[in-house]
Every structure is written in structure tokens, then in C-alpha cells.
Amino acid sequence: MNNAELYQRSNTLQKRDALDCLEEYKKKLNWKNYETVIDIGCGDGSVTTGILRKFLPNDFKQLIGCDISDKMIDYANMKHTSDYVKFIVMDIAGNLPDDMKGVFNHAFSFYTLHWIKQQEVTFRNIFKLLAEGGDCLLVFLGHMPVFDVYRILARSHRWRYWLKDVDKFISPYHDSQDPEKEIRRMMCKIGFSSVEVQCRAKSFIYNGLDALKRAVKAVNPFNLPEDCLDEFLEDYVSVVRDMKLIENDDNVESSVKVNTNYNLITVYGVKRTTLIT
Ligand code: SAH
């Protein structure tokens, strides 16, 4: 998950979903002049500058990408920094630096919050980052077959040791019956207003097993020895095959299709602490 170069070549699914959600919410986002924006879990920075940046008004004050991984931030700073865009290391589930609190008019996060177990701490921190009247748009995974594949592999003799921490890497909402209600309740408790939570079925097709393997490798959270990786990816594909998610399996690679049906959660909320009269 730390390989920025590989990630930015294999995040087509993540980019498509970021773009769709921004398109859907762009009218709702309440832009004013000279505003400050944060992208939480910016990874390699390609979504921050290649997608999110295009939805910002021209006169924004600053766009900050933050990520827990210093490797991702080094890469993002090398490739995507400019006068008004910078990247910093920050754990959104940790203690926030004081100078980040109450600063941001808009907070975004794409494909990150499902990596984090401490959901309430994280949402509280997002609330703290926002200035009065600021809003957030957060996009992350609910149910996703990838997590079932991880679980199956974690039970196998071959991968049990390396995948012993599997639960750490499964979305907190993968098994939820009603993630919308759970998240809405948590956000209202924290103090967010105008809360909207949507959990929607989406699908994505990987053209060929190599595309699937590249995507799996790019987000692989397990600390596997380098020389086991190809074998791991082969076993990953076998599980996907057993789950009957591969079409045209016995055909040439170019016609093989891998279907992924998953739930994407989109959250919008506003920090309004003073009453409007
Ligand atoms: N937003 C990018 C990257 C998503 S990958 C995109 O849409 O393509 C998820 C990123 O979340 C990774 O770079 C990972 O390092 C980061 N991340 C995971 N836990 C985090 C945390 N607690 N705080 C900040 N970033 C985190």
C-alpha cells in the first residue's frame, strides 16, 4: 500500500468513483472566495491534483493533501506540489496538530476511511479540522468482495501466518446490515448537521487477470515477502475464480473479465456550531 508509483497506475476504480461523487455533489458544496481545502488520505496525490483540484474555484487559498504514509507524501510532494498545493504526513485517527484545527472550509476523503478502525475518532477529527460552516464529502468502501478473498486466504495454511492481521484491513462496514444508519447516528452525535449518507451498489469490471492482479498488488496491505507476491496473487485469482466472478475464464487473456460488485458509501456533512437566526 506504500508503493505510490504502482498505486497511481492501478487506481482506475478509485478515480472513477471520486469523479462520480464530485460530479454528484458539486452543487451542494458551498464554495466561497479564497477557501482552504484538505484531502484526507491523499495517497500519491493524483486524485487530489488530477480530479479534486478541477472542482475547486480558481481563487482557492490552499489545497492540502494529508496521508499517514511518508512514502506516499514524499511522492506526492515530488510530483504534484505547486504554489497552492502541498502534502503533509498526518494520521487522521491520531492527535491533530493544533494549527490544523478549525482551518478548513472543505474536507474531502476518497477511498481511505475504510482502512481505519477508529471510526468515531476519525469523524471527530474531521469535525475538528473544519472551520465553522465548513463541509465534508467522504467516499469509502462498505461491502467489497476483496475483503472476503482476504478472509478466505487468511484461513489457508499457506497464507495464515502472513495474513494473521486480516481483520485490521477489512472495512468496518463490510459486514454491516445498515451502514447508513450507523454512520448517520455517529455523525449526528458528533455534531454534524445536514448529514447525508448513501450506501450504493456499484460495479467495476477488470479487463483481464493482469489488471486485477495489478490492482490487488497496488492496495495489498499485507507485509508479504517480495518473492511470495506472485504466488499470493495466483492464489488470490483462484479464490476469485471459486467465487465465480470471472467471465470467459478459459479464453485468451484479452477477453477475460472480472466482475466486482461492491457497496460505496458517500457521506456529506456540515459543521455548524452556531445557530443561524
Ligand atoms: N485518496 C487516494 C488514495 C486512496 S488509498 C485515491 O483516491 O486514490 C488510501 C490512502 O489512505 C493510503 O495512501 C493510506 O496511506 C492512507 N491512510 C490509511 N490510513 C490513514 C490514516 N489513519 N490517516 C491518513 N491516511 C491514511
CSV table of C-alpha atoms and ligand atoms in Angstrom, one decimal:
chain,number,residue,atom,x,y,z
A,1,MET,CA,0.0,0.0,0.0
A,2,ASN,CA,3.1,2.2,0.2
A,3,ASN,CA,4.1,2.0,-3.5
A,4,ALA,CA,2.9,5.3,-4.9
A,5,GLU,CA,4.2,4.7,-8.4
A,6,LEU,CA,2.3,1.4,-8.7
A,7,TYR,CA,-0.8,2.8,-7.0
A,8,GLN,CA,-1.1,5.7,-9.4
A,9,ARG,CA,-1.0,3.3,-12.4
A,10,SER,CA,-3.7,1.0,-10.9
A,11,ASN,CA,-6.3,3.1,-9.3
A,12,THR,CA,-8.8,3.4,-12.1
A,13,LEU,CA,-11.7,2.2,-9.9
A,14,GLN,CA,-10.8,4.7,-7.2
A,15,LYS,CA,-10.5,7.6,-9.7
A,16,ARG,CA,-13.8,6.8,-11.4
A,17,ASP,CA,-15.6,6.8,-8.0
A,18,ALA,CA,-14.0,10.1,-6.9
A,19,LEU,CA,-15.1,11.7,-10.1
A,20,ASP,CA,-18.6,10.4,-10.0
A,21,CYS,CA,-19.1,11.6,-6.4
A,22,LEU,CA,-17.7,15.0,-7.0
A,23,GLU,CA,-19.9,15.4,-10.0
A,24,GLU,CA,-22.9,14.4,-7.9
A,25,TYR,CA,-22.1,16.7,-5.0
A,26,LYS,CA,-20.5,19.7,-6.8
A,27,LYS,CA,-23.7,21.8,-6.5
A,28,LYS,CA,-24.1,21.0,-2.8
A,29,LEU,CA,-20.6,22.1,-1.9
A,30,ASN,CA,-20.9,25.7,-0.7
A,31,TRP,CA,-17.9,27.4,-2.3
A,32,LYS,CA,-16.9,30.9,-1.3
A,33,ASN,CA,-13.8,33.0,-2.1
A,34,TYR,CA,-10.3,32.2,-1.0
A,35,GLU,CA,-11.0,28.9,0.8
A,36,THR,CA,-8.8,26.2,2.3
A,37,VAL,CA,-9.3,22.6,1.4
A,38,ILE,CA,-8.0,19.3,2.7
A,39,ASP,CA,-7.9,15.8,1.0
A,40,ILE,CA,-7.6,13.2,3.7
A,41,GLY,CA,-5.7,10.0,2.7
A,42,CYS,CA,-4.4,11.6,-0.5
A,43,GLY,CA,-2.1,8.7,-1.3
A,44,ASP,CA,0.1,9.5,-4.3
A,45,GLY,CA,-1.7,12.9,-4.9
A,46,SER,CA,-3.0,12.0,-8.3
A,47,VAL,CA,-6.7,12.2,-7.3
A,48,THR,CA,-6.0,15.4,-5.3
A,49,THR,CA,-4.5,17.3,-8.2
A,50,GLY,CA,-5.9,15.4,-11.2
A,51,ILE,CA,-9.5,15.3,-10.1
A,52,LEU,CA,-10.4,17.2,-6.9
A,53,ARG,CA,-8.4,20.3,-7.9
A,54,LYS,CA,-10.5,20.6,-11.1
A,55,PHE,CA,-13.7,21.0,-8.9
A,56,LEU,CA,-12.2,23.9,-6.9
A,57,PRO,CA,-12.9,27.5,-7.8
A,58,ASN,CA,-9.9,29.3,-9.3
A,59,ASP,CA,-9.4,31.5,-6.3
A,60,PHE,CA,-9.0,28.9,-3.6
A,61,LYS,CA,-6.4,29.7,-1.0
A,62,GLN,CA,-4.8,26.4,-0.3
A,63,LEU,CA,-5.2,22.7,-1.0
A,64,ILE,CA,-3.5,20.3,1.4
A,65,GLY,CA,-3.3,16.6,0.9
A,66,CYS,CA,-2.5,14.5,4.0
A,67,ASP,CA,-1.6,10.9,4.4
A,68,ILE,CA,-0.3,8.6,7.1
A,69,SER,CA,2.3,7.2,4.8
A,70,ASP,CA,5.5,9.3,4.4
A,71,LYS,CA,6.4,7.4,1.2
A,72,MET,CA,3.1,8.5,-0.4
A,73,ILE,CA,3.7,12.1,0.8
A,74,ASP,CA,7.2,12.2,-0.5
A,75,TYR,CA,6.0,11.0,-3.9
A,76,ALA,CA,3.0,13.4,-3.9
A,77,ASN,CA,5.3,16.3,-3.0
A,78,MET,CA,7.8,15.4,-5.7
A,79,LYS,CA,5.1,15.0,-8.4
A,80,HIS,CA,2.3,17.3,-7.6
A,81,THR,CA,3.3,20.3,-5.3
A,82,SER,CA,2.7,23.8,-6.5
A,83,ASP,CA,2.2,27.3,-5.0
A,84,TYR,CA,-1.2,26.5,-3.6
A,85,VAL,CA,-1.0,22.7,-3.2
A,86,LYS,CA,1.1,20.9,-0.6
A,87,PHE,CA,1.2,17.5,1.0
A,88,ILE,CA,1.8,16.6,4.6
A,89,VAL,CA,2.1,13.5,6.8
A,90,MET,CA,-0.9,13.2,9.2
A,91,ASP,CA,-2.8,10.4,10.8
A,92,ILE,CA,-6.5,11.3,10.7
A,93,ALA,CA,-7.1,8.9,13.5
A,94,GLY,CA,-4.3,10.4,15.7
A,95,ASN,CA,-3.7,13.6,17.6
A,96,LEU,CA,-4.2,16.5,15.3
A,97,PRO,CA,-1.7,19.3,15.3
A,98,ASP,CA,-3.3,22.4,16.8
A,99,ASP,CA,-2.6,24.6,13.7
A,100,MET,CA,-4.8,22.2,11.6
A,101,LYS,CA,-7.9,22.7,13.8
A,102,GLY,CA,-10.8,24.8,12.6
A,103,VAL,CA,-8.9,25.7,9.5
A,104,PHE,CA,-10.6,24.0,6.5
A,105,ASN,CA,-13.7,25.1,4.7
A,106,HIS,CA,-14.0,21.8,2.9
A,107,ALA,CA,-12.7,18.3,3.7
A,108,PHE,CA,-12.6,15.5,1.2
A,109,SER,CA,-11.6,11.9,1.5
A,110,PHE,CA,-11.5,9.3,-1.2
A,111,TYR,CA,-11.1,5.5,-0.6
A,112,THR,CA,-9.4,6.0,2.7
A,113,LEU,CA,-11.8,5.8,5.7
A,114,HIS,CA,-12.4,2.1,5.3
A,115,TRP,CA,-8.8,1.4,6.2
A,116,ILE,CA,-9.4,2.9,9.7
A,117,LYS,CA,-10.8,1.0,12.6
A,118,GLN,CA,-11.3,4.0,14.9
A,119,GLN,CA,-14.2,5.5,13.0
A,120,GLU,CA,-15.6,7.8,15.7
A,121,VAL,CA,-12.1,9.3,16.5
A,122,THR,CA,-11.7,9.8,12.7
A,123,PHE,CA,-15.0,11.5,12.2
A,124,ARG,CA,-14.5,13.7,15.3
A,125,ASN,CA,-11.1,14.7,13.9
A,126,ILE,CA,-12.7,15.6,10.6
A,127,PHE,CA,-15.2,17.8,12.5
A,128,LYS,CA,-12.2,19.4,14.3
A,129,LEU,CA,-10.4,20.2,11.1
A,130,LEU,CA,-13.4,22.1,9.7
A,131,ALA,CA,-14.0,25.8,10.2
A,132,GLU,CA,-17.4,27.0,11.2
A,133,GLY,CA,-19.8,26.4,8.2
A,134,GLY,CA,-17.3,24.0,6.6
A,135,ASP,CA,-18.5,20.8,4.9
A,136,CYS,CA,-17.1,17.4,4.1
A,137,LEU,CA,-17.5,14.9,1.4
A,138,LEU,CA,-16.2,11.4,2.2
A,139,VAL,CA,-16.2,8.4,-0.1
A,140,PHE,CA,-15.2,4.9,1.2
A,141,LEU,CA,-16.0,1.2,0.9
A,142,GLY,CA,-18.7,-0.7,2.6
A,143,HIS,CA,-19.1,-4.3,1.4
A,144,MET,CA,-16.4,-5.4,-1.0
A,145,PRO,CA,-15.6,-8.9,-2.3
A,146,VAL,CA,-11.9,-8.2,-1.9
A,147,PHE,CA,-12.3,-8.4,1.9
A,148,ASP,CA,-13.9,-11.9,1.5
A,149,VAL,CA,-11.0,-13.0,-0.6
A,150,TYR,CA,-8.6,-11.8,2.1
A,151,ARG,CA,-10.6,-13.7,4.8
A,152,ILE,CA,-10.5,-16.9,2.7
A,153,LEU,CA,-6.8,-16.7,2.1
A,154,ALA,CA,-6.2,-15.9,5.8
A,155,ARG,CA,-7.8,-19.3,6.6
A,156,SER,CA,-5.5,-21.2,4.3
A,157,HIS,CA,-2.4,-23.0,5.6
A,158,ARG,CA,-0.2,-21.2,3.1
A,159,TRP,CA,-1.1,-17.6,4.0
A,160,ARG,CA,-2.4,-17.9,7.6
A,161,TYR,CA,0.9,-16.5,9.1
A,162,TRP,CA,1.2,-13.5,6.7
A,163,LEU,CA,-2.5,-12.6,6.9
A,164,LYS,CA,-2.9,-13.0,10.6
A,165,ASP,CA,-3.9,-9.3,11.0
A,166,VAL,CA,-6.6,-9.7,8.3
A,167,ASP,CA,-9.3,-8.1,10.4
A,168,LYS,CA,-7.3,-4.9,10.6
A,169,PHE,CA,-7.7,-4.5,6.8
A,170,ILE,CA,-11.4,-5.1,6.4
A,171,SER,CA,-13.8,-2.2,6.1
A,172,PRO,CA,-15.6,-1.6,9.4
A,173,TYR,CA,-18.8,-1.6,7.2
A,174,HIS,CA,-18.1,-4.8,5.2
A,175,ASP,CA,-20.5,-6.8,7.4
A,176,SER,CA,-22.8,-4.0,8.5
A,177,GLN,CA,-26.5,-4.5,8.0
A,178,ASP,CA,-27.3,-0.8,7.9
A,179,PRO,CA,-24.1,1.3,7.5
A,180,GLU,CA,-26.1,4.4,6.5
A,181,LYS,CA,-27.9,4.4,9.9
A,182,GLU,CA,-24.7,3.6,11.8
A,183,ILE,CA,-22.8,6.5,10.2
A,184,ARG,CA,-25.6,9.0,10.3
A,185,ARG,CA,-26.1,8.3,14.0
A,186,MET,CA,-22.4,8.7,14.8
A,187,MET,CA,-22.2,12.0,12.8
A,188,CYS,CA,-25.2,13.5,14.5
A,189,LYS,CA,-23.7,12.6,17.9
A,190,ILE,CA,-20.5,14.4,16.9
A,191,GLY,CA,-22.5,17.5,15.9
A,192,PHE,CA,-22.5,17.4,12.1
A,193,SER,CA,-25.6,18.9,10.5
A,194,SER,CA,-27.2,18.4,7.1
A,195,VAL,CA,-25.9,14.9,7.2
A,196,GLU,CA,-26.4,12.7,4.1
A,197,VAL,CA,-25.2,9.1,4.0
A,198,GLN,CA,-25.7,6.9,1.0
A,199,CYS,CA,-24.6,3.3,0.6
A,200,ARG,CA,-24.9,2.3,-3.0
A,201,ALA,CA,-24.3,-0.8,-5.1
A,202,LYS,CA,-21.6,-0.2,-7.7
A,203,SER,CA,-19.7,-2.5,-10.1
A,204,PHE,CA,-16.5,-2.4,-11.9
A,205,ILE,CA,-15.0,-4.8,-14.5
A,206,TYR,CA,-11.3,-5.6,-14.7
A,207,ASN,CA,-10.3,-6.4,-18.2
A,208,GLY,CA,-8.1,-9.4,-17.8
A,209,LEU,CA,-6.5,-11.1,-14.8
A,210,ASP,CA,-3.3,-9.0,-15.1
A,211,ALA,CA,-5.4,-5.8,-14.5
A,212,LEU,CA,-6.9,-7.5,-11.4
A,213,LYS,CA,-3.6,-8.6,-10.1
A,214,ARG,CA,-2.1,-5.1,-10.6
A,215,ALA,CA,-5.0,-3.5,-8.7
A,216,VAL,CA,-4.7,-6.1,-5.9
A,217,LYS,CA,-0.9,-5.6,-5.6
A,218,ALA,CA,-1.3,-1.8,-5.5
A,219,VAL,CA,-3.5,-1.9,-2.4
A,220,ASN,CA,-2.1,-5.0,-0.8
A,221,PRO,CA,-1.9,-4.2,2.9
A,222,PHE,CA,-0.1,-7.3,4.0
A,223,ASN,CA,3.6,-7.4,4.7
A,224,LEU,CA,4.4,-10.4,2.4
A,225,PRO,CA,8.0,-11.3,1.4
A,226,GLU,CA,8.6,-9.9,-2.1
A,227,ASP,CA,9.4,-13.3,-3.5
A,228,CYS,CA,5.9,-14.7,-2.4
A,229,LEU,CA,3.9,-12.0,-4.1
A,230,ASP,CA,3.3,-13.7,-7.4
A,231,GLU,CA,2.2,-16.9,-5.7
A,232,PHE,CA,-0.1,-14.8,-3.5
A,233,LEU,CA,-1.7,-13.1,-6.5
A,234,GLU,CA,-2.2,-16.6,-8.2
A,235,ASP,CA,-4.0,-17.8,-5.1
A,236,TYR,CA,-6.0,-14.6,-4.9
A,237,VAL,CA,-7.2,-15.2,-8.5
A,238,SER,CA,-8.0,-18.9,-7.6
A,239,VAL,CA,-10.3,-17.7,-4.9
A,240,VAL,CA,-11.9,-15.1,-7.2
A,241,ARG,CA,-12.4,-18.0,-9.7
A,242,ASP,CA,-14.1,-20.2,-7.0
A,243,MET,CA,-16.4,-17.2,-6.2
A,244,LYS,CA,-17.5,-17.4,-9.9
A,245,LEU,CA,-16.5,-13.8,-10.5
A,246,ILE,CA,-14.5,-14.4,-13.7
A,247,GLU,CA,-16.1,-14.4,-17.2
A,248,ASN,CA,-14.6,-16.1,-20.3
A,249,ASP,CA,-12.1,-17.7,-18.0
A,250,ASP,CA,-10.8,-20.2,-20.5
A,251,ASN,CA,-10.4,-17.7,-23.2
A,252,VAL,CA,-7.4,-15.5,-24.2
A,253,GLU,CA,-6.4,-13.0,-21.5
A,254,SER,CA,-7.8,-10.1,-23.5
A,255,SER,CA,-11.4,-11.4,-23.3
A,256,VAL,CA,-11.3,-12.4,-19.6
A,257,LYS,CA,-13.4,-10.1,-17.4
A,258,VAL,CA,-13.5,-9.9,-13.6
A,259,ASN,CA,-16.7,-8.5,-12.1
A,260,THR,CA,-16.6,-6.7,-8.9
A,261,ASN,CA,-19.9,-5.7,-7.2
A,262,TYR,CA,-19.4,-3.7,-4.1
A,263,ASN,CA,-21.0,-1.0,-1.9
A,264,LEU,CA,-19.7,2.5,-2.0
A,265,ILE,CA,-20.5,4.8,0.9
A,266,THR,CA,-20.8,8.6,0.3
A,267,VAL,CA,-21.1,10.9,3.2
A,268,TYR,CA,-21.8,14.6,3.3
A,269,GLY,CA,-22.0,16.8,6.4
A,270,VAL,CA,-21.6,20.4,7.6
A,271,LYS,CA,-20.1,21.8,10.8
A,272,ARG,CA,-22.5,24.3,12.0
A,273,THR,CA,-22.0,25.1,15.7
A,274,THR,CA,-23.7,28.5,15.9
A,275,LEU,CA,-27.4,28.9,15.2
A,276,ILE,CA,-28.5,30.8,12.2
A,277,THR,CA,-31.3,33.2,13.1
B,1,SAH,N1,-7.3,9.2,-2.0
B,1,SAH,C1,-6.4,8.4,-2.9
B,1,SAH,C2,-5.7,7.3,-2.1
B,1,SAH,C3,-6.5,6.2,-1.5
B,1,SAH,S1,-5.5,4.9,-0.9
B,1,SAH,C4,-7.2,7.9,-4.0
B,1,SAH,O1,-8.4,8.0,-4.1
B,1,SAH,O2,-6.6,7.4,-5.0
B,1,SAH,C5,-5.8,5.1,0.8
B,1,SAH,C6,-4.7,6.0,1.4
B,1,SAH,O3,-5.1,6.2,2.8
B,1,SAH,C7,-3.3,5.4,1.5
B,1,SAH,O4,-2.4,6.3,0.9
B,1,SAH,C8,-3.1,5.3,3.0
B,1,SAH,O5,-1.7,5.5,3.4
B,1,SAH,C9,-4.0,6.3,3.6
B,1,SAH,N2,-4.3,6.1,5.0
B,1,SAH,C10,-4.7,5.0,5.6
B,1,SAH,N3,-4.9,5.2,6.9
B,1,SAH,C11,-4.8,6.5,7.1
B,1,SAH,C12,-4.9,7.4,8.3
B,1,SAH,N4,-5.2,6.9,9.5
B,1,SAH,N5,-4.6,8.7,8.1
B,1,SAH,C13,-4.3,9.2,6.9
B,1,SAH,N6,-4.2,8.5,5.8
B,1,SAH,C14,-4.4,7.2,5.9
